[in-house]
PDB file of C-alpha atoms in Angstrom:
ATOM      1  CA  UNK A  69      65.644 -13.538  38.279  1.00  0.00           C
ATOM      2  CA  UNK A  70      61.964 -13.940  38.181  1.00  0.00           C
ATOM      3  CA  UNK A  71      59.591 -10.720  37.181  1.00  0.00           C
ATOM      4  CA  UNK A  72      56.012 -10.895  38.241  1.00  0.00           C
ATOM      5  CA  UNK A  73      53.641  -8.965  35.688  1.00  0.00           C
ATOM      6  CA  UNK A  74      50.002  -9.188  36.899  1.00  0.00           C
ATOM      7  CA  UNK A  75      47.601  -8.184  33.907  1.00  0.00           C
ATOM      8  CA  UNK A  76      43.602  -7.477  34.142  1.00  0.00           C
ATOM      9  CA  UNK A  77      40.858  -8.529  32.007  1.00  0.00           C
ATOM     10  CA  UNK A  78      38.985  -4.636  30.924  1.00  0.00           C
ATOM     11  CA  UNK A  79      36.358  -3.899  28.433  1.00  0.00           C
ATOM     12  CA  UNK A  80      38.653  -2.955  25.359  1.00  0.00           C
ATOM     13  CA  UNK A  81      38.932   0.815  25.216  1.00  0.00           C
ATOM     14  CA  UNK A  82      37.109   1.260  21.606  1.00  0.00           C
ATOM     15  CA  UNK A  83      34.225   0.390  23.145  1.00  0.00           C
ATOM     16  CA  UNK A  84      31.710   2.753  24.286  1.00  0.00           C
ATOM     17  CA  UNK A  85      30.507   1.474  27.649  1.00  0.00           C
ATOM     18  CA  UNK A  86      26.969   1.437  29.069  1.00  0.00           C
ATOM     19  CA  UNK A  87      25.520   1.647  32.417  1.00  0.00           C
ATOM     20  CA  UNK A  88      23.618  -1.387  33.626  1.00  0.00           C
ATOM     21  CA  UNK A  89      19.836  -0.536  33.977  1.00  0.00           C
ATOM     22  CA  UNK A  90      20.035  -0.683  38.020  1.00  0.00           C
ATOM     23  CA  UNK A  91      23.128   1.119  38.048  1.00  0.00           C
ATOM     24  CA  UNK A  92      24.571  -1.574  39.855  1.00  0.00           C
ATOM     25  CA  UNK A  93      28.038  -1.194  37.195  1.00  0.00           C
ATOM     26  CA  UNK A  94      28.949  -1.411  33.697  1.00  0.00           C
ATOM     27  CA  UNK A  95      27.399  -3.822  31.018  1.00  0.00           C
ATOM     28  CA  UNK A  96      30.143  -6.257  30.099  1.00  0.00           C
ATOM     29  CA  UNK A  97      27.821  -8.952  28.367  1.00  0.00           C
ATOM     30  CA  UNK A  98      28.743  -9.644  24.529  1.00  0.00           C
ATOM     31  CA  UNK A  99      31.275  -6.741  24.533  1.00  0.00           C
ATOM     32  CA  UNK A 100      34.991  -7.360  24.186  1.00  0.00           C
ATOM     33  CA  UNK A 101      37.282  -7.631  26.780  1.00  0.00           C
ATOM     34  CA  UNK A 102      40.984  -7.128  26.560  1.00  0.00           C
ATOM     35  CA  UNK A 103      43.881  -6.512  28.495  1.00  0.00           C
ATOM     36  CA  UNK A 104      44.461  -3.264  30.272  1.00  0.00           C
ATOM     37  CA  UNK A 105      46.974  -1.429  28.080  1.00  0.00           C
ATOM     38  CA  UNK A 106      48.956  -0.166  30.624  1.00  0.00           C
ATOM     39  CA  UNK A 107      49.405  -3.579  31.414  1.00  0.00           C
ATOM     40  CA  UNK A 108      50.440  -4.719  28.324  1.00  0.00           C
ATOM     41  CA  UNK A 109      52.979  -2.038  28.589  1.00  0.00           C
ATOM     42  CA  UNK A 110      54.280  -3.566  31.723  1.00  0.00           C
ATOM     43  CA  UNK A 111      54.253  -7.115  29.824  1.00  0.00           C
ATOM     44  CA  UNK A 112      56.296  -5.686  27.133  1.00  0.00           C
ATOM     45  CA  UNK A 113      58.916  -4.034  29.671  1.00  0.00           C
ATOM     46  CA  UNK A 114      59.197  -7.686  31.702  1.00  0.00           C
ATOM     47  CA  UNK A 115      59.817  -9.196  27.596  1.00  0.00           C
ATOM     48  CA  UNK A 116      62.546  -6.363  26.568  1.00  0.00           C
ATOM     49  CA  UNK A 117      64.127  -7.029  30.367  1.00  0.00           C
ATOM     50  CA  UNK A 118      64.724 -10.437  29.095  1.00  0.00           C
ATOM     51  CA  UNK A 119      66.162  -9.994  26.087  1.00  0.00           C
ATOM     52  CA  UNK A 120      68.756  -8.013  27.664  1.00  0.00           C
ATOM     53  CA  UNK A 121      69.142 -10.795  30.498  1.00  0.00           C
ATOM     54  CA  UNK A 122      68.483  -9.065  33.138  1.00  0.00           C
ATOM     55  CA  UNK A 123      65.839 -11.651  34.027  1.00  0.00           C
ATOM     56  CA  UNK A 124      65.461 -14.799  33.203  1.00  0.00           C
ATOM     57  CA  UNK A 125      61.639 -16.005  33.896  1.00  0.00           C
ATOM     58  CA  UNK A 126      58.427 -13.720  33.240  1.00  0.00           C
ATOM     59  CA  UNK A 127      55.367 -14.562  35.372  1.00  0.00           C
ATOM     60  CA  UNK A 128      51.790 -13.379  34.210  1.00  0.00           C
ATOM     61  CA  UNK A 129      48.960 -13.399  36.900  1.00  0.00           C
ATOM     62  CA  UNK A 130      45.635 -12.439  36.453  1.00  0.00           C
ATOM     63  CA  UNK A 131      43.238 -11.955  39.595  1.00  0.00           C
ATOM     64  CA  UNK A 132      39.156 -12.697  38.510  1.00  0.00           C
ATOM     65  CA  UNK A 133      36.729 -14.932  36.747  1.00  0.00           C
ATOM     66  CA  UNK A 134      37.598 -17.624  34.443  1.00  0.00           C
ATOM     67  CA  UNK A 135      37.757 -16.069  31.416  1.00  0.00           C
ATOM     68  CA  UNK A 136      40.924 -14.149  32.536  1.00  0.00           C
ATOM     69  CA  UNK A 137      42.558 -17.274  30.976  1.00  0.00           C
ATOM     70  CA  UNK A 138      42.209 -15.279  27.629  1.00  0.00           C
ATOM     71  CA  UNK A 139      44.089 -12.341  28.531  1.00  0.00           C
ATOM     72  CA  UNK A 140      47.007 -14.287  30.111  1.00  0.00           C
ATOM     73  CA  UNK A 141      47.186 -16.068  26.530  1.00  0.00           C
ATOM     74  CA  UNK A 142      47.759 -12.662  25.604  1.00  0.00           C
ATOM     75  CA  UNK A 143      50.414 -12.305  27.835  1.00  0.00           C
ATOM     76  CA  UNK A 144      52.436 -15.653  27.068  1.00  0.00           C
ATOM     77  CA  UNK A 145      51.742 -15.020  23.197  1.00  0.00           C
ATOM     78  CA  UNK A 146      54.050 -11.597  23.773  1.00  0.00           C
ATOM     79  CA  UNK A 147      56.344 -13.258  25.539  1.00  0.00           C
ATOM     80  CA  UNK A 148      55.744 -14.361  29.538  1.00  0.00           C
ATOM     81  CA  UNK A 149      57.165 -17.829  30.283  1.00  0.00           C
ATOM     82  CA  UNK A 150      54.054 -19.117  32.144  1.00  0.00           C
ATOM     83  CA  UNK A 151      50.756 -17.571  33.755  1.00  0.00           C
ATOM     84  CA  UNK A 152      48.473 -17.986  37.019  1.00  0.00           C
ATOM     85  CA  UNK A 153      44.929 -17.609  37.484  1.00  0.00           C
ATOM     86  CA  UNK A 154      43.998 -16.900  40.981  1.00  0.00           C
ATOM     87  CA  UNK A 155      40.259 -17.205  40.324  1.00  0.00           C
ATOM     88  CA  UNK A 156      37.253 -15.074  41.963  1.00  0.00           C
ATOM     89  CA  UNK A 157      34.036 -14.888  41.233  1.00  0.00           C
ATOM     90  CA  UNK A 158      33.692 -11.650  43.211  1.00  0.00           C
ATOM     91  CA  UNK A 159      34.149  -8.101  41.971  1.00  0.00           C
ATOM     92  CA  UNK A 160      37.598  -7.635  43.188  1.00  0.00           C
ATOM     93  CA  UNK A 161      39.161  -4.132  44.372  1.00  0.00           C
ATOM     94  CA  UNK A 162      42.500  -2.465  44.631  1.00  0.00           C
ATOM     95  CA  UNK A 163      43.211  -3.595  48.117  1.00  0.00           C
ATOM     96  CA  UNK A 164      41.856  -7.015  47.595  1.00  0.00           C
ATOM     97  CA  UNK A 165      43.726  -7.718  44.192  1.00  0.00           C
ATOM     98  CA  UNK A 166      46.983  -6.363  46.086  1.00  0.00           C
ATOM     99  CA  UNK A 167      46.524  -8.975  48.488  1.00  0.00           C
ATOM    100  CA  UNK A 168      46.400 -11.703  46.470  1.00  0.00           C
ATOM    101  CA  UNK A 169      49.249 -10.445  44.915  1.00  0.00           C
ATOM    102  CA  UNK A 170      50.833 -10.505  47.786  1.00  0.00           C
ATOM    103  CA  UNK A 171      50.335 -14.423  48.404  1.00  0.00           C
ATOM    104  CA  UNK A 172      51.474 -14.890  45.122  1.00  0.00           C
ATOM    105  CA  UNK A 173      54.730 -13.107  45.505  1.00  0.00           C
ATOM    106  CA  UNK A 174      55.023 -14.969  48.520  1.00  0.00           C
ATOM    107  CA  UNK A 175      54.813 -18.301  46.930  1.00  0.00           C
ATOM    108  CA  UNK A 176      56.683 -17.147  43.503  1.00  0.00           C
ATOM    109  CA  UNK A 177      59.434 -15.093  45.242  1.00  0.00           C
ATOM    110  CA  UNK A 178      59.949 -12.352  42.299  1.00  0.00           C
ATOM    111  CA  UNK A 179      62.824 -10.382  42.541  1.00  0.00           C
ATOM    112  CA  UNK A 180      60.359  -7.372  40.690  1.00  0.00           C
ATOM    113  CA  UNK A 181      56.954  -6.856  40.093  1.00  0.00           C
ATOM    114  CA  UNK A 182      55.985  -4.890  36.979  1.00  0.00           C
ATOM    115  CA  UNK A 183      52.375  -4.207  36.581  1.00  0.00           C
ATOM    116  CA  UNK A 184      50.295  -1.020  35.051  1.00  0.00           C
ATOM    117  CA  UNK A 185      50.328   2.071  36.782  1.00  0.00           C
ATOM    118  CA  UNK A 186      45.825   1.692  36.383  1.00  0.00           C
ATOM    119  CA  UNK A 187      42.989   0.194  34.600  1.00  0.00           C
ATOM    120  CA  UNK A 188      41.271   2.160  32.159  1.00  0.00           C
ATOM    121  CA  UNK A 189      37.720   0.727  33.674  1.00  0.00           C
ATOM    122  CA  UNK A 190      37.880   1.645  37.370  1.00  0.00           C
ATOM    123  CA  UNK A 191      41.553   4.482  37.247  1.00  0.00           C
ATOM    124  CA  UNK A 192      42.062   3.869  40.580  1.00  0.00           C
ATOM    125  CA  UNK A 193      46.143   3.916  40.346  1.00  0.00           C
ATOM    126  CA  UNK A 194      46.222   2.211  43.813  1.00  0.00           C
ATOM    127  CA  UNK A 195      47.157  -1.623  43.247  1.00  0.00           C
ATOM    128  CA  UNK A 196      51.425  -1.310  42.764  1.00  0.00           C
ATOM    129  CA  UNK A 197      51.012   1.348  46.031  1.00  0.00           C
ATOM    130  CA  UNK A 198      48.900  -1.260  47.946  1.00  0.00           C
ATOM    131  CA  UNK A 199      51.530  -4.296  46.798  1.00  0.00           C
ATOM    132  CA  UNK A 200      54.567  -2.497  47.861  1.00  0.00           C
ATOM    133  CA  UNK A 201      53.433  -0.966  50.757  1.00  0.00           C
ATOM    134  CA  UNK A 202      51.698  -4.882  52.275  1.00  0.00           C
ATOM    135  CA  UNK A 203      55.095  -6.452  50.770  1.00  0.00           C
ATOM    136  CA  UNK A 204      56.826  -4.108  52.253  1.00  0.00           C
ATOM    137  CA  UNK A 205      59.374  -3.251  48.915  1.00  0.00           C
ATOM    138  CA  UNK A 206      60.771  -0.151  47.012  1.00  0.00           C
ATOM    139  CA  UNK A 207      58.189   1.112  44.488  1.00  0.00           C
ATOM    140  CA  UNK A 208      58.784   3.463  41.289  1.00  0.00           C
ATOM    141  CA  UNK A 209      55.485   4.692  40.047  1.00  0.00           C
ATOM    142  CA  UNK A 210      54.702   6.226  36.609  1.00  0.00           C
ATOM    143  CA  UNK A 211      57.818   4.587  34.913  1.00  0.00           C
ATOM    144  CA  UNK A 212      58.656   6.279  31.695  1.00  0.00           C
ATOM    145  CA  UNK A 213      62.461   3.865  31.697  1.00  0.00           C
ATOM    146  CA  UNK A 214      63.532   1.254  33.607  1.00  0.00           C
ATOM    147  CA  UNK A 215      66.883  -0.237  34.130  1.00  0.00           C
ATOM    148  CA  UNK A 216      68.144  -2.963  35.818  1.00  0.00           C
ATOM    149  CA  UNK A 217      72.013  -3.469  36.986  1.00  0.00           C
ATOM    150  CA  UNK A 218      73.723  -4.468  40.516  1.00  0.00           C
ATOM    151  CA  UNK A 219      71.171  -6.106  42.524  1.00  0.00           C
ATOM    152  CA  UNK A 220      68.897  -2.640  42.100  1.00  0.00           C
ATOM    153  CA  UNK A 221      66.708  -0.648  39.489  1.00  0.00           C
ATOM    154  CA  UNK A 222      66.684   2.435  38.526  1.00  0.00           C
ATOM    155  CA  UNK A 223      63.580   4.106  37.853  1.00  0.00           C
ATOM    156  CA  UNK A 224      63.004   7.424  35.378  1.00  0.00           C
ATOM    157  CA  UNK A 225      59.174   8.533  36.424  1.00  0.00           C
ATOM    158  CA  UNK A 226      56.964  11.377  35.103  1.00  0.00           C
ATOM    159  CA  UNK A 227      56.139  14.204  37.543  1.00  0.00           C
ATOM    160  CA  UNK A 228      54.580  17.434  37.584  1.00  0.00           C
ATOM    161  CA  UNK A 229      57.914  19.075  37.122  1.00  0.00           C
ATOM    162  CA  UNK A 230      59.121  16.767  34.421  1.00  0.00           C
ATOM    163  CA  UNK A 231      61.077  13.546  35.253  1.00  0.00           C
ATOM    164  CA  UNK A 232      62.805  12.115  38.363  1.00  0.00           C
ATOM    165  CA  UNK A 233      65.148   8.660  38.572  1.00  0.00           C
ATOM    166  CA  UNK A 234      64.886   6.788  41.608  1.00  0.00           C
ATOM    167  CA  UNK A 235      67.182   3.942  42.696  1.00  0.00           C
ATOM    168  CA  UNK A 236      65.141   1.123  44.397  1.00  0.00           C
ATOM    169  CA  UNK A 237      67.038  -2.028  45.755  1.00  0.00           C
ATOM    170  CA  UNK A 238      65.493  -5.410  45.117  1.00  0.00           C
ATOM    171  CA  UNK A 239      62.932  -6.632  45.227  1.00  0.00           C
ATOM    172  CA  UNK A 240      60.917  -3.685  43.952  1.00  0.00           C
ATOM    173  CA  UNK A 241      57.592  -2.553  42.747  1.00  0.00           C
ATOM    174  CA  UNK A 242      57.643  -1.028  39.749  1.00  0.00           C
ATOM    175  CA  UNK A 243      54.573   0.829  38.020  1.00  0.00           C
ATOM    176  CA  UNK A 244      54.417   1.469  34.436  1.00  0.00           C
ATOM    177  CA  UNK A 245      52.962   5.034  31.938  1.00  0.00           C
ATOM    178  CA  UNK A 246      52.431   5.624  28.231  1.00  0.00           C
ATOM    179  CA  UNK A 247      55.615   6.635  27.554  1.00  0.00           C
ATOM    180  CA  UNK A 248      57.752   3.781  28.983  1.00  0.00           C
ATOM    181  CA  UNK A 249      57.442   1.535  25.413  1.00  0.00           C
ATOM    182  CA  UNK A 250      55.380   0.375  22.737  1.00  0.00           C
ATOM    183  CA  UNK A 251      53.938  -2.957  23.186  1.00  0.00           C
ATOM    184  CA  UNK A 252      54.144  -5.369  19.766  1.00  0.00           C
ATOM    185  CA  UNK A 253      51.801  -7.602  18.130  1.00  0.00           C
ATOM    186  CA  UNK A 254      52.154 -11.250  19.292  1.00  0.00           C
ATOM    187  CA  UNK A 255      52.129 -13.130  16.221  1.00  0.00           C
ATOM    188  CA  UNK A 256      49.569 -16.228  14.685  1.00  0.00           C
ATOM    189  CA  UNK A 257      52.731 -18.778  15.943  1.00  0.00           C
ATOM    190  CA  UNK A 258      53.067 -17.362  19.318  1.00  0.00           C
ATOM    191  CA  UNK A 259      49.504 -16.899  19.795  1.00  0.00           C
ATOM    192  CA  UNK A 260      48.936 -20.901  18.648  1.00  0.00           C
ATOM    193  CA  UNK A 261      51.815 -21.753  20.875  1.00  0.00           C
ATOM    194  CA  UNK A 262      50.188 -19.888  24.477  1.00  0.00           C
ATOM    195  CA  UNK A 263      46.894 -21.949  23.402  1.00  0.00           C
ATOM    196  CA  UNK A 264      48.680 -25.051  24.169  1.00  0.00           C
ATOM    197  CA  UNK A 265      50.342 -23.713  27.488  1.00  0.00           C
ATOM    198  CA  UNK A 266      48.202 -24.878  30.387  1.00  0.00           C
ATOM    199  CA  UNK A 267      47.755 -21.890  32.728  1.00  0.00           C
ATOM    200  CA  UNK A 268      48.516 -22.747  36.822  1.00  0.00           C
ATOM    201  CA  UNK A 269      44.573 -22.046  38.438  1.00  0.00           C
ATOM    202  CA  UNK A 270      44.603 -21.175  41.907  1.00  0.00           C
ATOM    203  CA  UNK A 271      41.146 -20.240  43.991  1.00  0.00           C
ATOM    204  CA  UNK A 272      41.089 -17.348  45.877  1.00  0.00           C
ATOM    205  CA  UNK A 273      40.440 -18.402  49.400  1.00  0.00           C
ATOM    206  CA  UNK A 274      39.088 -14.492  50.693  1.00  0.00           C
ATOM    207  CA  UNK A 275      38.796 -11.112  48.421  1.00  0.00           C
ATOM    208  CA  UNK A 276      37.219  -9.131  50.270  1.00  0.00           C
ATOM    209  CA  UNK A 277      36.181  -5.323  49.802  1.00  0.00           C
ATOM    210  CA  UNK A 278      36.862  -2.407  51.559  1.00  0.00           C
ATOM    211  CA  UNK A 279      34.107  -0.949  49.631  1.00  0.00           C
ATOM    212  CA  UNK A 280      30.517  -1.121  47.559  1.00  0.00           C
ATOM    213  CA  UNK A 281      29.715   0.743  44.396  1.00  0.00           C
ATOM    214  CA  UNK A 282      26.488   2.327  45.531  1.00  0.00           C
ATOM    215  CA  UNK A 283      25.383   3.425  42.215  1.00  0.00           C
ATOM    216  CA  UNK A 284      26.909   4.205  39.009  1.00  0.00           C
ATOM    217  CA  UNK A 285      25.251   6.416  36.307  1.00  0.00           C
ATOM    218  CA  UNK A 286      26.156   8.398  32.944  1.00  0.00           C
ATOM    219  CA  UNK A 287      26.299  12.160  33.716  1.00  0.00           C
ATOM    220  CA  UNK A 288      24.002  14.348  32.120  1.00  0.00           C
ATOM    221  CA  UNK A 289      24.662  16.147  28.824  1.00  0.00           C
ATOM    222  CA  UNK A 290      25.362  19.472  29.134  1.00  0.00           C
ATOM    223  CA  UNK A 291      25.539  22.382  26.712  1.00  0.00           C
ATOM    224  CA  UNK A 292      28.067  22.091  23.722  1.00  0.00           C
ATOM    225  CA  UNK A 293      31.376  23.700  24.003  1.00  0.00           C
ATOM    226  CA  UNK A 294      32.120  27.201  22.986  1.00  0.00           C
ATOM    227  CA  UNK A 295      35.442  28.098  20.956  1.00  0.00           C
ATOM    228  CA  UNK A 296      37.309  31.010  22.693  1.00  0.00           C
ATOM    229  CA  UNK A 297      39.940  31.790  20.148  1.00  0.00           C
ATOM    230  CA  UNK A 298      44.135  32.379  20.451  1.00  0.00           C
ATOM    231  CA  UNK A 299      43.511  36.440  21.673  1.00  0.00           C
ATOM    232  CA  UNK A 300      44.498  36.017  25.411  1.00  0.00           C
ATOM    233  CA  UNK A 301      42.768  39.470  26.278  1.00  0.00           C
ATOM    234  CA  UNK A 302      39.589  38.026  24.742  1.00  0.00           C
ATOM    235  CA  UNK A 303      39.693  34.975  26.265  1.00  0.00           C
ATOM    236  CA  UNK A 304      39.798  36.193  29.584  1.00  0.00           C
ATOM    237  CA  UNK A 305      37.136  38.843  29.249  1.00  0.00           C
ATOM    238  CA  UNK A 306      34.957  35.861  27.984  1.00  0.00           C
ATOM    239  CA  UNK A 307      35.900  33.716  30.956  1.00  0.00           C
ATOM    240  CA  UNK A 308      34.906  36.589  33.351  1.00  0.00           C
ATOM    241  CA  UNK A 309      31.215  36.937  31.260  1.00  0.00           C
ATOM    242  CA  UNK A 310      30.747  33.360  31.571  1.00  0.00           C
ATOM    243  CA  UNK A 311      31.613  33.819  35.218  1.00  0.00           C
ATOM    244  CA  UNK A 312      29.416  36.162  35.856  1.00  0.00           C
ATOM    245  CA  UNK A 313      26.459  34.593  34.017  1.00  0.00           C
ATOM    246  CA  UNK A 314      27.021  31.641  36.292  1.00  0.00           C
ATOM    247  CA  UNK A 315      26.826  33.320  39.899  1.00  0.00           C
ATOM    248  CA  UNK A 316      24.267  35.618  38.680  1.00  0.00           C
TER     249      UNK A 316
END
């Protein structure tokens, strides 16, 4: 059973980001780029999934400019079999990204498709929604466990209310949190051994968005914080002061 795991290219989260200039996006030149962590959550999940033998071939796909080539090394040097590039030189979107997903699952023919629940540069949380609602499939979002058996998974998600397992029949989207593992180190072997794997490039033939970035900025400082201390009957009276100060 195949497993699909796409993975995207991010500025690495210790990084302190900057606003272009224009405020046309985010300055990305000679700062380093990794892979989405959530992602390499879902990458880890797909590996684990396979050591159990519940599937038997793990898929990386990256959507985006060439040097998305690095971050599917990534991928194969934790463990994915073999990668794809569907290349773009376009800023691509949740809705656009999920369809070229889409003609990817449509040429691969995964049984499951295992990707981060978000990026940590745009949050959108939309791409796994988009994917299984176009391919029309099962989708468990937020996926704290995930277990395969019988031709169906079984999903444990975080809620508001604490967890929830869902049963989805395959094929199935499936969207991964925090909590669902801890991703390892790929080691120097593995990490030689993906630089020798050629990686299948495919162009994308049409990406495009639903929407435009008008203008992106860094809010405004505003005044520091102010320590309210563990007395709950303080606390409030403090809240209602501040309250008050603000409609005043």
């Amino acid at each position: 059973m195949k497993v699909l795991v796409p993975v995207k290219r991010v500025v690495d989260f210790n990084v302190k980001v900057r606003v272009k200039g224009d405020g046309t996006g985010v300055d990305i030149a000679n700062v380093k780029m990794s892979m989405n962590p959530f992602d390499e959550i879902a990458v880890e999940e797909a590996v684990r999934l396979k050591e159990k033998g519940a599937v038997t071939e793990i898929i990386a796909v990256s959507c985006g400019v060439t040097q998305c080539q690095e971050t599917l090394r990534t991928a194969m040097a934790i463990g994915a079999d073999r990668a794809i590039l569907v290349e773009c030189g376009e800023e691509l979107q949740p809705l656009a990204v999920a369809k070229l997903l889409q003609a990817v699952c449509a040429k691969e023919n995964p049984k499951i498709v295992i990707l981060g629940k978000q990026a940590i540069d745009d949050d959108s949380n939309q791409t796994g929604q988009m994917l299984a609602a176009l391919l029309g499939w099962g989708q468990g979002t937020f996926a704290s466990k995930v277990v395969i058996a019988d031709g169906a998974v079984d999903v444990t998600r975080e809620i508001d209310g604490g967890l929830q397992t869902v049963s989805l029949k395959l094929p199935a989207v499936v969207t991964t949190d925090l909590r669902l593992n801890e991703p390892r180190y790929a080691n120097l072997r593995a990490i030689k051994q993906a630089e020798q794997i050629e990686i299948a490039v495919r162009q994308a033939r049409e990406a495009p968005s639903a929407s435009r970035v008008r203008r992106m900025f860094t809010p405004a400082r505003g005044e520091g914080a102010e320590m309210l201390g563990t007395d709950a009957a303080e606390v409030a009276r403090r809240i209602a002061e501040i309250v008050e100060e603000k409609v005043a």
